[in-house]
Amino acid sequence: MKKINIILIMIYVIFATSCNDNVIEDIDNNMTEYQKENKPRSNKENIYMEQTDHIAMLTRLVWFDKGSSKYILALSKEDAYKMGFTLNEYLSVENYVKTLNQIKVLHK
């Protein structure tokens, strides 16, 4: 009987020390949308959000053409649609490019 108790205690100690509390839980389920939007994000979350933001992706495709001295969006509507961008996203960046072209900025 003592041998079984010792074995059970050893197994218990092994399991107790090998388990940890690094369980990922979604504790934000009860938060409102406002709270979710305004909670501080970690650096990794910020990088992920920046890399998956369609507007940011399209904005990175805005180039300055020195020949015509204008900003251009280096992507057509058809290509943007094929890549998964919505028409609204494309048009908002296109309007951004038009606004940039209306502003007189000196480029050296």
Coordinates of C-alpha atoms in Angstrom, one line a residue:
M1 CA 0.0 0.0 0.0
K2 CA 2.8 2.4 0.8
K3 CA 4.4 1.7 -2.6
I4 CA 1.1 2.7 -4.4
N5 CA 0.8 5.9 -2.3
I6 CA 4.4 6.9 -3.1
I7 CA 3.8 6.2 -6.9
L8 CA 0.6 8.2 -6.8
I9 CA 2.2 11.1 -5.0
M10 CA 5.1 11.1 -7.5
I11 CA 2.7 11.2 -10.4
Y12 CA 0.7 14.0 -8.8
V13 CA 3.9 16.0 -8.2
I14 CA 5.0 15.5 -11.8
F15 CA 1.6 16.6 -13.2
A16 CA 1.4 19.5 -10.8
T17 CA 4.8 20.9 -11.7
S18 CA 4.5 20.3 -15.5
C19 CA 1.1 22.1 -15.8
N20 CA 1.0 25.9 -16.0
D21 CA -1.6 28.6 -16.4
N22 CA -0.6 29.7 -19.9
V23 CA -4.1 29.1 -21.2
I24 CA -5.3 31.6 -23.8
E25 CA -8.8 32.7 -22.9
D26 CA -11.0 35.1 -24.6
I27 CA -11.7 37.4 -21.6
D28 CA -13.1 40.1 -23.9
N29 CA -16.4 38.4 -24.6
N30 CA -18.3 40.6 -22.2
M31 CA -16.7 43.9 -23.5
T32 CA -18.6 46.3 -25.6
E33 CA -17.4 47.3 -29.0
Y34 CA -16.3 50.6 -27.7
Q35 CA -14.2 48.9 -25.0
K36 CA -12.7 46.5 -27.6
E37 CA -11.7 49.4 -29.9
N38 CA -10.1 51.4 -27.1
K39 CA -8.2 48.7 -25.2
P40 CA -4.4 49.0 -25.5
R41 CA -2.9 46.7 -28.0
S42 CA 0.4 44.9 -27.8
N43 CA 3.1 45.6 -30.3
K44 CA 2.4 42.3 -32.1
E45 CA -1.2 43.2 -32.4
N46 CA -0.4 46.6 -33.8
I47 CA 1.9 45.0 -36.4
Y48 CA -0.8 42.4 -37.3
M49 CA -3.5 45.1 -37.7
E50 CA -1.2 47.2 -39.8
Q51 CA -0.3 44.3 -42.1
T52 CA -4.0 43.2 -42.6
D53 CA -5.5 46.7 -43.0
H54 CA -6.6 46.9 -46.7
I55 CA -6.5 50.7 -46.7
A56 CA -2.9 50.7 -45.4
M57 CA -2.0 48.1 -48.1
L58 CA -3.5 50.2 -50.9
T59 CA -1.9 53.4 -49.5
R60 CA 1.5 51.7 -49.8
L61 CA 0.9 51.4 -53.5
V62 CA 0.7 55.1 -54.0
W63 CA 3.8 56.3 -55.9
F64 CA 5.1 59.7 -57.0
D65 CA 5.7 59.8 -60.8
K66 CA 8.5 62.3 -61.4
G67 CA 7.8 62.4 -65.2
S68 CA 4.2 63.7 -64.7
S69 CA 4.8 65.2 -61.3
K70 CA 1.7 63.4 -59.9
Y71 CA 0.9 60.7 -57.4
I72 CA -0.5 57.5 -58.9
L73 CA -2.1 54.4 -57.5
A74 CA -0.1 51.5 -58.9
L75 CA -3.1 49.2 -59.1
S76 CA -6.1 49.0 -61.3
K77 CA -9.7 48.4 -60.0
E78 CA -9.8 45.0 -61.6
D79 CA -6.5 43.9 -60.0
A80 CA -7.6 45.3 -56.7
Y81 CA -10.9 43.3 -56.9
K82 CA -8.9 40.1 -57.8
M83 CA -6.7 40.7 -54.8
G84 CA -9.7 40.9 -52.4
F85 CA -10.1 44.7 -52.0
T86 CA -13.5 46.1 -52.0
L87 CA -14.6 48.9 -54.4
N88 CA -15.1 51.2 -51.4
E89 CA -11.6 50.7 -50.2
Y90 CA -10.2 51.3 -53.6
L91 CA -12.2 54.4 -54.1
S92 CA -11.2 55.9 -50.8
V93 CA -7.5 55.5 -51.6
E94 CA -8.1 56.8 -55.1
N95 CA -9.7 59.9 -53.5
Y96 CA -6.7 60.2 -51.3
V97 CA -4.4 60.2 -54.4
K98 CA -6.6 62.9 -56.0
T99 CA -6.3 65.0 -52.8
L100 CA -2.5 64.6 -52.9
N101 CA -2.4 65.7 -56.5
Q102 CA -4.4 68.8 -55.7
I103 CA -1.9 69.8 -53.0
K104 CA 1.1 71.6 -54.4
V105 CA 4.1 69.9 -52.8
L106 CA 7.7 70.6 -53.9
H107 CA 9.7 67.5 -54.6
K108 CA 13.4 67.6 -54.9

